[in-house]
CSV table of C-alpha atoms in Angstrom, one decimal:
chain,number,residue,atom,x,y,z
A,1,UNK,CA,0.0,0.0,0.0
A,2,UNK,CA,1.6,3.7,-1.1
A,3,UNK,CA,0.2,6.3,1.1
A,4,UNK,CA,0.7,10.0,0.7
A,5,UNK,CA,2.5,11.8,3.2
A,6,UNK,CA,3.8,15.2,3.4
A,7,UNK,CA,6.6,16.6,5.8
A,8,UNK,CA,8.0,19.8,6.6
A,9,UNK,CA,12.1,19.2,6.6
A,10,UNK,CA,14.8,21.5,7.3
A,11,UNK,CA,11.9,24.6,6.6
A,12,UNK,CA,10.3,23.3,3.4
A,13,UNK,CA,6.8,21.5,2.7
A,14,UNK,CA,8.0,18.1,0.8
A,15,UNK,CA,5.1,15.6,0.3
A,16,UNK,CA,5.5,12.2,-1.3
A,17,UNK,CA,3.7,9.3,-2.5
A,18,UNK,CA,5.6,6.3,-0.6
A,19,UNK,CA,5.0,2.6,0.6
A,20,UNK,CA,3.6,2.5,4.4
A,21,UNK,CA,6.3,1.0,5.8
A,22,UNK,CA,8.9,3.5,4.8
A,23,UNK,CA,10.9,4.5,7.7
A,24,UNK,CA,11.2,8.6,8.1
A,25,UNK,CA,15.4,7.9,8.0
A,26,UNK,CA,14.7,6.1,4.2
A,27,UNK,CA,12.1,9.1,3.3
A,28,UNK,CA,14.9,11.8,4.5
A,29,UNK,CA,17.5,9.9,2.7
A,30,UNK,CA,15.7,8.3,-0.6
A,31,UNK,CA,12.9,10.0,-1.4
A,32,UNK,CA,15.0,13.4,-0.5
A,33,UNK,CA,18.5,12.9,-0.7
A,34,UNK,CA,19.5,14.1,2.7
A,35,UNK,CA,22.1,11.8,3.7
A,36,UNK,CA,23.0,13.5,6.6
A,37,UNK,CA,20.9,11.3,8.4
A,38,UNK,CA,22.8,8.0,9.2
A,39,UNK,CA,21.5,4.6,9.7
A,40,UNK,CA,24.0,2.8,12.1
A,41,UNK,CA,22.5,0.3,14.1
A,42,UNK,CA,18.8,0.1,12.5
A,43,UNK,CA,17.6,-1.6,15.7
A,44,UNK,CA,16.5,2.1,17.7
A,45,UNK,CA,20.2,1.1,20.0
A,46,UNK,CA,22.7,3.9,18.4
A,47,UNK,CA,20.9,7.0,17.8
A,48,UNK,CA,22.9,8.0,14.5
A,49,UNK,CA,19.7,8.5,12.6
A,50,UNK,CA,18.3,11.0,15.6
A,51,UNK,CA,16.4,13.9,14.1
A,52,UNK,CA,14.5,16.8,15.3
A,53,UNK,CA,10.5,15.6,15.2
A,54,UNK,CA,8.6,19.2,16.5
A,55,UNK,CA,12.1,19.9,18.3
A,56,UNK,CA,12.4,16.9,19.9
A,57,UNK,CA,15.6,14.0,19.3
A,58,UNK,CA,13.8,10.7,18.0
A,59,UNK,CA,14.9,8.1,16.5
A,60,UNK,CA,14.1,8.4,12.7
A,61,UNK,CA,14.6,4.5,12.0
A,62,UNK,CA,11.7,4.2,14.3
A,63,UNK,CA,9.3,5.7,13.0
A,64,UNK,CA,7.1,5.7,9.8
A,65,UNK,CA,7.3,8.4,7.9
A,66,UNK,CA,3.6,7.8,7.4
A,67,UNK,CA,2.8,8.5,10.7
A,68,UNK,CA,4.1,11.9,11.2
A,69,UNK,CA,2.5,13.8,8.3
A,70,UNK,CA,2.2,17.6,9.0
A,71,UNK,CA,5.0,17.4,11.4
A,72,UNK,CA,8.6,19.4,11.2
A,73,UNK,CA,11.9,17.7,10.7
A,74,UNK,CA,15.5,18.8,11.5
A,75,UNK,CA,17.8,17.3,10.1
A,76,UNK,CA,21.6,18.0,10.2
A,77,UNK,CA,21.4,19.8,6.7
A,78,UNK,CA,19.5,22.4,9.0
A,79,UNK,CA,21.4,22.8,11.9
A,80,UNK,CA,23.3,25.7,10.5
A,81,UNK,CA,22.0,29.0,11.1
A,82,UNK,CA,20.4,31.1,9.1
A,83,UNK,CA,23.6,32.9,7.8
A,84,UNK,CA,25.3,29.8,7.5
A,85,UNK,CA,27.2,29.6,10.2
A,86,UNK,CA,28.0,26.7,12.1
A,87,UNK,CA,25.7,26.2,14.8
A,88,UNK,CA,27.1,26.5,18.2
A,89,UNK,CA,26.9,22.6,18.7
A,90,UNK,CA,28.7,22.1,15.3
A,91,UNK,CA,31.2,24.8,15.9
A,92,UNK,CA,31.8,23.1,19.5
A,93,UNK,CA,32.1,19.3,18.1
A,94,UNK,CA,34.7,21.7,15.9
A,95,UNK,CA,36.6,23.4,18.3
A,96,UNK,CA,36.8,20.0,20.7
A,97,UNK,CA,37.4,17.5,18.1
A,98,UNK,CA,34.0,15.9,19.4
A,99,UNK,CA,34.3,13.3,16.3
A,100,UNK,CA,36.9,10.7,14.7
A,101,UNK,CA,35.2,8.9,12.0
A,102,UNK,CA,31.9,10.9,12.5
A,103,UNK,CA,29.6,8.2,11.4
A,104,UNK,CA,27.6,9.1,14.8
A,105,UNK,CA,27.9,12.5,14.7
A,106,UNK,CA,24.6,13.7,12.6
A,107,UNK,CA,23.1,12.0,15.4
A,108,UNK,CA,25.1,13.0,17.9
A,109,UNK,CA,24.5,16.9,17.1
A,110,UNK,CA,20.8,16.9,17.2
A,111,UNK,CA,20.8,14.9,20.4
A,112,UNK,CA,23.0,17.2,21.7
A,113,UNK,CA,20.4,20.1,19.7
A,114,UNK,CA,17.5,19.1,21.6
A,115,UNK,CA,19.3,18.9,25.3
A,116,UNK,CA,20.3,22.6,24.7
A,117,UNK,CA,16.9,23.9,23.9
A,118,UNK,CA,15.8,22.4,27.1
A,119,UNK,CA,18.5,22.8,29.4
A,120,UNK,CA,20.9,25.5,28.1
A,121,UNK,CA,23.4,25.1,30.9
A,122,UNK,CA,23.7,21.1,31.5
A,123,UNK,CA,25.8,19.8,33.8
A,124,UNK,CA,28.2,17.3,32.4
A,125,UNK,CA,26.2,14.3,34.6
A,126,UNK,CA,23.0,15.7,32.5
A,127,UNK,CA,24.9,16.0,29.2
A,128,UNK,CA,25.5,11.9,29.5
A,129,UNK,CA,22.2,11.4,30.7
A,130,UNK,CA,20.6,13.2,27.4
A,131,UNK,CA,23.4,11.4,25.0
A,132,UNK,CA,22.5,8.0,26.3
A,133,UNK,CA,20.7,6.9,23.6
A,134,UNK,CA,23.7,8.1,21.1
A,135,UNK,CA,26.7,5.5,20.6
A,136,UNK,CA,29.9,6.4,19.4
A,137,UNK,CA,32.8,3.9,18.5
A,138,UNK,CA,35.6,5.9,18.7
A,139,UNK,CA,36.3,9.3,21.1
A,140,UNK,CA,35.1,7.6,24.1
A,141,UNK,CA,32.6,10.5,24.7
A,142,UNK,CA,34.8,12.8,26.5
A,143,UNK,CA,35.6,15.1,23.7
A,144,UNK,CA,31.8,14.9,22.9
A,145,UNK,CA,30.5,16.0,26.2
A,146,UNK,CA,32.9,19.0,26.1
A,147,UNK,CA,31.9,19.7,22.8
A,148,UNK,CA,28.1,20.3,24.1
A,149,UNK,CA,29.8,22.5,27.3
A,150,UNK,CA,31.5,24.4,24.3
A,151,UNK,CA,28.2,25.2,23.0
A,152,UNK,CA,26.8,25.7,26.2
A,153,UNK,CA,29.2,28.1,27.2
A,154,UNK,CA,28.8,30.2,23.5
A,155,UNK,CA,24.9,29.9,23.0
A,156,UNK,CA,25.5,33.2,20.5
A,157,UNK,CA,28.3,31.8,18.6
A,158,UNK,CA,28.2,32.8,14.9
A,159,UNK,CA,31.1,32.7,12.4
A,160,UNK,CA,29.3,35.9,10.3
A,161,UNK,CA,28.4,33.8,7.4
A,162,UNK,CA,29.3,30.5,5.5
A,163,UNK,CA,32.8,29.1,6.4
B,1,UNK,CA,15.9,-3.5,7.8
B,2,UNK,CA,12.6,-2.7,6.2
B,3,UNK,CA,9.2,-3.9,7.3
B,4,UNK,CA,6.8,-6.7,5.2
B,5,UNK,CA,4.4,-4.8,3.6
B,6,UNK,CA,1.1,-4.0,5.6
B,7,UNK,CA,-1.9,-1.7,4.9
B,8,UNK,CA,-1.9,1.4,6.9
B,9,UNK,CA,-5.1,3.0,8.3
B,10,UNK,CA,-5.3,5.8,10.4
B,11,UNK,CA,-7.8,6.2,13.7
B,12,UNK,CA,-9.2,9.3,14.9
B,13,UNK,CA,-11.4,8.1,18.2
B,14,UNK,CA,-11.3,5.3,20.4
B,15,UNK,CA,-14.7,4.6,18.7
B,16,UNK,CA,-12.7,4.5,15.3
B,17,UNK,CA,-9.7,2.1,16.7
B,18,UNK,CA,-12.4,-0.2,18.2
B,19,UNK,CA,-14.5,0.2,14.8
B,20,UNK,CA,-11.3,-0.4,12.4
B,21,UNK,CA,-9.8,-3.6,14.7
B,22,UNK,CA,-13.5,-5.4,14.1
B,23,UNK,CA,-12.8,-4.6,10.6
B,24,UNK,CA,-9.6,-5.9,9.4
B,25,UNK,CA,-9.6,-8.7,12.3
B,26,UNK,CA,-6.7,-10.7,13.8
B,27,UNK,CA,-4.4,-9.6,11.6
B,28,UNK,CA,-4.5,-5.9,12.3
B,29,UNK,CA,-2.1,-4.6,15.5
B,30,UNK,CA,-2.6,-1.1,16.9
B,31,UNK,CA,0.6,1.8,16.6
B,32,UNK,CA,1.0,3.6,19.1
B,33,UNK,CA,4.6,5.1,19.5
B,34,UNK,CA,5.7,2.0,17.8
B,35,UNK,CA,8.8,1.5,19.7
B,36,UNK,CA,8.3,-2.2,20.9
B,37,UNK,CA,6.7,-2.8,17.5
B,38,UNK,CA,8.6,-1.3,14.7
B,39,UNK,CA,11.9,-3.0,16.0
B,40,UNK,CA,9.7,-6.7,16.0
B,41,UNK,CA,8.2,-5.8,12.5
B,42,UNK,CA,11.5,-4.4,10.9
B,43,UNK,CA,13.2,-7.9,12.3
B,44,UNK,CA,9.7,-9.9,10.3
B,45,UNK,CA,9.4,-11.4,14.0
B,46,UNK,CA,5.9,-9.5,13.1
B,47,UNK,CA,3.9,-8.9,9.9
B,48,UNK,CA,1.1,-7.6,10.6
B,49,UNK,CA,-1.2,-7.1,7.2
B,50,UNK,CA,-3.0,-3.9,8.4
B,51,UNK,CA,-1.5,-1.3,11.4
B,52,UNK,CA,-3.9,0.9,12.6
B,53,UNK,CA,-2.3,4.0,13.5
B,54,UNK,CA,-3.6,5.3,16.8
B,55,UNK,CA,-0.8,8.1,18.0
B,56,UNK,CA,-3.3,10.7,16.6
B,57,UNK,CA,-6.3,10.0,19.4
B,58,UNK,CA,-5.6,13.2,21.3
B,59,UNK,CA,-8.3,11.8,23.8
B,60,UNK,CA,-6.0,9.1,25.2
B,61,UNK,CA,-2.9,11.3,25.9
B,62,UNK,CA,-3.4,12.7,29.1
B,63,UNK,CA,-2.7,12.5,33.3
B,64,UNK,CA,-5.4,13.5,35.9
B,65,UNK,CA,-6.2,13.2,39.6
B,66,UNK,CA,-9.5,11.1,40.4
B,67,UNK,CA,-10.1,11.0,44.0
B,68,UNK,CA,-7.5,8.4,44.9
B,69,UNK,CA,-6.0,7.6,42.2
B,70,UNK,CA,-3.8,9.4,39.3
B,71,UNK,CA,-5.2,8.3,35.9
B,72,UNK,CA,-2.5,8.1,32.9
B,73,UNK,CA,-4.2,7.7,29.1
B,74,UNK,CA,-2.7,4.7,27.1
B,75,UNK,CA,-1.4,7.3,24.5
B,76,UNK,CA,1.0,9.1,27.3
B,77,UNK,CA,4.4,9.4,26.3
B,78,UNK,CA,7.3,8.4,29.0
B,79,UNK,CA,8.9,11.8,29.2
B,80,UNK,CA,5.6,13.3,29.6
B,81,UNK,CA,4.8,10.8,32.8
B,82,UNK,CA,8.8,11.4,33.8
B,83,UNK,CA,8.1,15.4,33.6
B,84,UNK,CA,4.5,15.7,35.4
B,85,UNK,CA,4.6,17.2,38.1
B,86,UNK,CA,1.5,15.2,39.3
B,87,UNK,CA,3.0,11.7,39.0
B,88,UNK,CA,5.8,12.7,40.8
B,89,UNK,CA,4.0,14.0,43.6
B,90,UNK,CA,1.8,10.9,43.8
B,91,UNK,CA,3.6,7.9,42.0
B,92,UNK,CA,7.5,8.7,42.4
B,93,UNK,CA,8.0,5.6,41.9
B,94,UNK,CA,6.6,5.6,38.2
B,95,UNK,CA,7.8,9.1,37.3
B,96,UNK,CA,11.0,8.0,38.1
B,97,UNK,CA,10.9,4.3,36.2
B,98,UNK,CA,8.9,6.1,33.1
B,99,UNK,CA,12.5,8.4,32.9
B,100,UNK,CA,14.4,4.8,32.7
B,101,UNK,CA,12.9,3.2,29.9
B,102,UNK,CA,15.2,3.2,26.6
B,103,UNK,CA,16.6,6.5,26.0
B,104,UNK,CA,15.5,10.3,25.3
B,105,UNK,CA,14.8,9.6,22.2
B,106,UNK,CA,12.9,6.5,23.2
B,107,UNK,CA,10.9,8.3,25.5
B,108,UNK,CA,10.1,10.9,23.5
B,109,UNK,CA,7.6,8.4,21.4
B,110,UNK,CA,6.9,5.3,23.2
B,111,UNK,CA,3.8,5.6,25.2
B,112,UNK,CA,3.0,3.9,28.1
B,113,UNK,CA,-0.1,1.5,27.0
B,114,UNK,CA,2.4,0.5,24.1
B,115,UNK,CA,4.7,-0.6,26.8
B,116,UNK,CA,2.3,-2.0,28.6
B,117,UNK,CA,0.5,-4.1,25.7
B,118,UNK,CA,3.7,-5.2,24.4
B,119,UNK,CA,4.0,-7.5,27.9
B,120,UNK,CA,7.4,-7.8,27.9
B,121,UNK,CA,9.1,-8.8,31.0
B,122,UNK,CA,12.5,-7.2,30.5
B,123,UNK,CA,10.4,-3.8,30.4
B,124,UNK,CA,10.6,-1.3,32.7
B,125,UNK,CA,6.9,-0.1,33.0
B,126,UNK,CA,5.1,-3.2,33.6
B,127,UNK,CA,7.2,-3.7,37.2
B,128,UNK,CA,5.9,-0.1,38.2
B,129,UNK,CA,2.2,-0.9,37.3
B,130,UNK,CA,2.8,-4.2,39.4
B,131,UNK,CA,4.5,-2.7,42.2
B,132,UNK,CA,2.0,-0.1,42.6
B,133,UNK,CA,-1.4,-1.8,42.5
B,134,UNK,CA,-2.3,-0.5,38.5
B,135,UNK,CA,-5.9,-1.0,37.4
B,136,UNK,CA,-6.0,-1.5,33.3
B,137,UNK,CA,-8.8,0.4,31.7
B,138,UNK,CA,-9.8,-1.8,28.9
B,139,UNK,CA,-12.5,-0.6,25.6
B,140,UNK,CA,-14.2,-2.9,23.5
B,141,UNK,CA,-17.2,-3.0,21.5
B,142,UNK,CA,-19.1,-3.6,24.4
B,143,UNK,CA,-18.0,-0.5,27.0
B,144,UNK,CA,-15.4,-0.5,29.2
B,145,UNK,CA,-13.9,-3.1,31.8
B,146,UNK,CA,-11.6,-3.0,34.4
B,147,UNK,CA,-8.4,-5.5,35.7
B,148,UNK,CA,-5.9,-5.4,37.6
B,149,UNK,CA,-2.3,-5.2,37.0
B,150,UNK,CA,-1.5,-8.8,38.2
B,151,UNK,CA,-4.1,-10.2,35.9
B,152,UNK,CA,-3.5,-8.6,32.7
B,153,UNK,CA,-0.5,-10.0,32.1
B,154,UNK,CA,-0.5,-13.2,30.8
B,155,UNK,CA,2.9,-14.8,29.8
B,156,UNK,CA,5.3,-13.5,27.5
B,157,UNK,CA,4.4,-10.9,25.3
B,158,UNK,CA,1.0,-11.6,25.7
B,159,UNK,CA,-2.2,-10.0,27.8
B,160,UNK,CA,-5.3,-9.7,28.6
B,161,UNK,CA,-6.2,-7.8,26.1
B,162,UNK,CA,-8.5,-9.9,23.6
B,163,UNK,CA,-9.2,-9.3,20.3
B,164,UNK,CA,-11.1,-6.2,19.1
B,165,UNK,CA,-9.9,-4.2,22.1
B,166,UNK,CA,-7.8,-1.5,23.3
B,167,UNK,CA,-5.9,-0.3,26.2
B,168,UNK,CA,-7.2,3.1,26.8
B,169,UNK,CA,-6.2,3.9,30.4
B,170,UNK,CA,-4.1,3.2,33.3
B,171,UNK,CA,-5.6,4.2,37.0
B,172,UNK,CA,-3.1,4.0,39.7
B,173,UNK,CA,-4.1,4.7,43.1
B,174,UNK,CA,-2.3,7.1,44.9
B,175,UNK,CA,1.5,6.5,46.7
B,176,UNK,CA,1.7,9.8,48.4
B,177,UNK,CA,4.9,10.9,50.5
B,178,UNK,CA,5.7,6.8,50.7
B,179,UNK,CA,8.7,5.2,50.6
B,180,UNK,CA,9.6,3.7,46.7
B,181,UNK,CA,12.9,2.9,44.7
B,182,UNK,CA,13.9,1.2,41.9
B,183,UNK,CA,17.0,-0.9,41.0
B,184,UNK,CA,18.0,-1.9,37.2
B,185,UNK,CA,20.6,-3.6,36.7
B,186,UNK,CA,22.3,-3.2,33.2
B,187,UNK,CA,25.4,-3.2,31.3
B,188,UNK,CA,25.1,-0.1,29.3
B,189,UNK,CA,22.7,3.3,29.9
B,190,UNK,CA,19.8,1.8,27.5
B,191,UNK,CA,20.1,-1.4,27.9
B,192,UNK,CA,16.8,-3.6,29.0
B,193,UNK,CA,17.4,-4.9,32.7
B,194,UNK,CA,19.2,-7.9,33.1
B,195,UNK,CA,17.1,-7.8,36.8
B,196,UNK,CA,15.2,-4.9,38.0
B,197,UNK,CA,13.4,-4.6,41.0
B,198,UNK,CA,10.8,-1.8,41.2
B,199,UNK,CA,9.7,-1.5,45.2
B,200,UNK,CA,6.7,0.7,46.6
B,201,UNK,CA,6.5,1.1,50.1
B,202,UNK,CA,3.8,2.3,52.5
B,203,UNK,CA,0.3,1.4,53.1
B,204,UNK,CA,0.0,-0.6,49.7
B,205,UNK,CA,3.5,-1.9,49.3
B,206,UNK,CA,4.3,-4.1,46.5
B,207,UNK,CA,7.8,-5.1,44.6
B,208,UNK,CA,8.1,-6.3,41.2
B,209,UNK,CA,10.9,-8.0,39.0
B,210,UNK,CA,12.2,-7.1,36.1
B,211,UNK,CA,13.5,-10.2,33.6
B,212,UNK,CA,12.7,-12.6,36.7
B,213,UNK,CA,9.5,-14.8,35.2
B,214,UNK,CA,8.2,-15.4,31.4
B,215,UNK,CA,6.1,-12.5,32.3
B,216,UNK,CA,6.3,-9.0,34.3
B,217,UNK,CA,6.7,-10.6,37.7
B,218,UNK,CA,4.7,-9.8,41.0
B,219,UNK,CA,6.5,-10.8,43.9
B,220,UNK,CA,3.2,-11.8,45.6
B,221,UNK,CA,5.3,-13.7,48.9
B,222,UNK,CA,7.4,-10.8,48.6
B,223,UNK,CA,5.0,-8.2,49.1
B,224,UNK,CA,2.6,-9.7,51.4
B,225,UNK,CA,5.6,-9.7,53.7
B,226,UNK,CA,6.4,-6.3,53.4
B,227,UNK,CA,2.8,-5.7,54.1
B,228,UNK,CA,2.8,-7.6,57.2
B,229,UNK,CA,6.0,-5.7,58.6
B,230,UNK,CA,8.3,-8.6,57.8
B,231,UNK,CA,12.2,-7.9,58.2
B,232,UNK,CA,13.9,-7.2,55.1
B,233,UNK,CA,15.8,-10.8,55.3
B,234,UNK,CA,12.4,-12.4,55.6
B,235,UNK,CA,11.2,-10.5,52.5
B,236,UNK,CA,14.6,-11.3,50.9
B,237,UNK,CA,13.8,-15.0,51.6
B,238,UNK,CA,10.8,-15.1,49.5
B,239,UNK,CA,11.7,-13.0,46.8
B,240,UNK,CA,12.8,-15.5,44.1
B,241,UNK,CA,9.1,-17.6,45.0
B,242,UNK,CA,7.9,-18.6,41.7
B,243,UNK,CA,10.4,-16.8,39.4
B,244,UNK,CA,11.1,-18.6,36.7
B,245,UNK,CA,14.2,-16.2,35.2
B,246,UNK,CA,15.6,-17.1,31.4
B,247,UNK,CA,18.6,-18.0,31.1
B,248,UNK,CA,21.0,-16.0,28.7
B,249,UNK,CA,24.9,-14.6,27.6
B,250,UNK,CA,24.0,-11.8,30.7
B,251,UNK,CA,23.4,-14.6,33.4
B,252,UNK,CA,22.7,-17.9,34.2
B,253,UNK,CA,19.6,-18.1,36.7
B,254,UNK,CA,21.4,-18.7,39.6
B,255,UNK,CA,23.2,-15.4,39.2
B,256,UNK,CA,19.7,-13.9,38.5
B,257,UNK,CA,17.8,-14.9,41.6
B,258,UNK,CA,21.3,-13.4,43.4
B,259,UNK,CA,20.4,-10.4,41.4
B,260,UNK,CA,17.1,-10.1,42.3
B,261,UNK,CA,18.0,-10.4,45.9
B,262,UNK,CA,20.7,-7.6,46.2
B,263,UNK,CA,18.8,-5.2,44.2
B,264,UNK,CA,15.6,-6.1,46.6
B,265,UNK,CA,18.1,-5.5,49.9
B,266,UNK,CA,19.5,-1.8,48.1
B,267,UNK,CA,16.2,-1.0,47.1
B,268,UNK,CA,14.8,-1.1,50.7
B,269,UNK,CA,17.8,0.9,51.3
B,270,UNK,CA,17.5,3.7,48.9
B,271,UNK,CA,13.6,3.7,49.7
B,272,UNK,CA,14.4,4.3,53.4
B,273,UNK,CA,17.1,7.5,52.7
């Protein structure tokens, strides 16, 4: 069965014609081309394909895009701001080396996206807390949690424009 | 992983839900946040030929004070039940295990009838609705029914819930300024338990297990001793009475009965701080 859905991402109206079990992670990066979005452990365990759903982290490999019709969508290919600066949790995973291989950190980003909009002062016990569901093979976290302090601590960051 | 193919239909009412399950029969399941579902469907361990979407009943996603009890619609996420300020007040104990299940991201969409339904007995919720005396609020095509906690679930993966109905409501009587705690014991931050003991003190105590039975697990013994005033060895005596724990790469049952007796003893002692 195709079903029609339609989805605001990253700002704009998209609407498709897709089969209902088409996850929101294969609509973002099939039927749209936004790649960003990873799929790592496609079991809802690693959090690489966490996007913004109404400003909150979900998992987008669990849920149907279906489902979620007249909803908005962030994506990493709109975390930047406006001018095109770096957002301040981009710029932070930047300035802390908060990745290696950065398979994770789409995910990682918007998880770390949605715990600042909440909380914009974590402490580093609630910055785990909030990246629990995000695994990443490599850094060990460390340089991860200080890369959401970064941002934390430079809410108004901005490079002036496009780097 | 992509799901088997499977009609998608969308309810607006609990009238609809109850309308669209006699409709497209057995092999119709409800959505709700879909987060104990889509994982089974997009392993094929379920194929469902119709999902009938019910996130979008507004009228189920909600937590109020009745008299004695808190009541929590089937359609309320975790984080909302972590964050209210009412269940905290009242139910601690659930506020505080609804913030354990999965992750943020988890809690952000799973819902706690979905949780419940699902009848697994490595979740977290199910221990809470045991431990505190949950009544199910059940909606067919013939009204509503009630049963309790102990009674709707069944054995694994599988309640009370019959065919053609739907969770719509949990009522929890009230656990006001009494003692509670809960102990899950895990290898990594999101993991399921590999035990967990959820514990609620005062004038209704219960405790629950966690990954301890083929079902969520009332310590019955367990709790009528607490009731009674029992020491906590007594209680720790009795708490492994009719568990019947799986066996797995995590522990053998043997090391899960010692489990389920040290989490018991340090969840008296965190209830008691």
């Amino acid at each position: 069965m195709t079903i029609r859905t339609s989805i605001t991402v990253n700002g704009k109206d998209t609407s498709r014609e897709v089969e209902a079990r088409t996850l929101l992670v294969h609509y973002l990066r099939e039927e749209l081309g936004l790649t960003g979005t990873h799929v790592g452990c496609d079991t809802s365990n690693c959090g690489a394909c966490t996007v913004l759903l109404d400003g909150e982290a979900v998992k987008s490999c669990t849920v149907f895009a279906a489902q979620i019709h007249d909803c908005n969508i962030t994506t990493i290919e709109g975390a930047a701001q406006a001018d095109g600066s770096f957002s301040p949790v981009q710029e932070g995973f930047r300035q802390e080396h908060g990745l290696q291989c950065g398979y994770c950190t789409p995910g990682m980003i918007m998880a770390s996206t949605a715990l600042l909009t909440e909380n914009p002062n974590p402490t580093e016990e609630e910055i785990r807390h909030a990246l629990e569901g995000n695994l990443c093979r490599c850094t060990g976290y460390e340089m991860i949690v200080n890369a959401v302090r970064w941002a934390a601590e430079n809410p108004n960051f901005t490079s002036g424009g496009a780097k | 992983m992509i799901p088997a193919q499977f009609d998608y239909v969308e309810a607006t009412s609990v009238a609809d839900a109850i309308r669209l399950l006699a409709e497209h029969g057995d092999e119709a399941k409800l959505l709700a946040g879909g987060h104990s579902l889509i994982p089974l469907m997009k392993l094929r361990l379920v194929t469902p030929a119709t999902l009938i979407d019910v996130t979008h009943i507004k009228e189920l996603s909600y937590i109020k004070e009745d008299g004695n009890n808190i009541v929590i619609g089937a359609l309320t996420r975790h984080r909302d039940i972590e964050e209210s300020d009412l269940v905290k007040k009242h139910l601690p104990l659930v506020a505080h295990v609804a913030g354990e299940v999965g992750d943020p991201q988890v809690r952000n969409r799973g819902t706690i009838g979905g949780s419940l339904v699902h009848g697994d007995p490595a979740a977290d919720l199910p221990a809470a609705a045991l431990a505190t005396g949950a009544t199910m609020v059940i909606a067919g095509k013939n009204g509503e029914r009630r049963i309790s906690a102990q009674d709707f679930f069944v054995d694994f993966l599988e309640t009370d819930v019959q065919p053609g109905e739907i969770l719509v409501a949990i009522e929890f009587p009230k656990h006001t300024d009494a003692g509670w705690a809960y102990e899950k014991f895990v290898r990594r931050a999101m993991d399921y338990s590999i035990v967990g003991v959820a514990l609620q003190l005062g004038a209704k105590p219960g405790v629950a297990l966690v990954n301890m039975s083929n079902k969520p697990h009332l310590a019955v013994s367990a709790s009528q001793a607490i009731g009674k005033g029992a020491a906590i060895a007594d209680v720790l005596a009795v708490i492994n009475d009719d568990t019947n724990p799986p066996e797995d790469l995590n522990a053998t049952v043997e090391y899960r009965q010692h489990l389920a007796r040290v989490l018991t003893q340090r969840a008296f002692a965190t209830a008691s701080k």
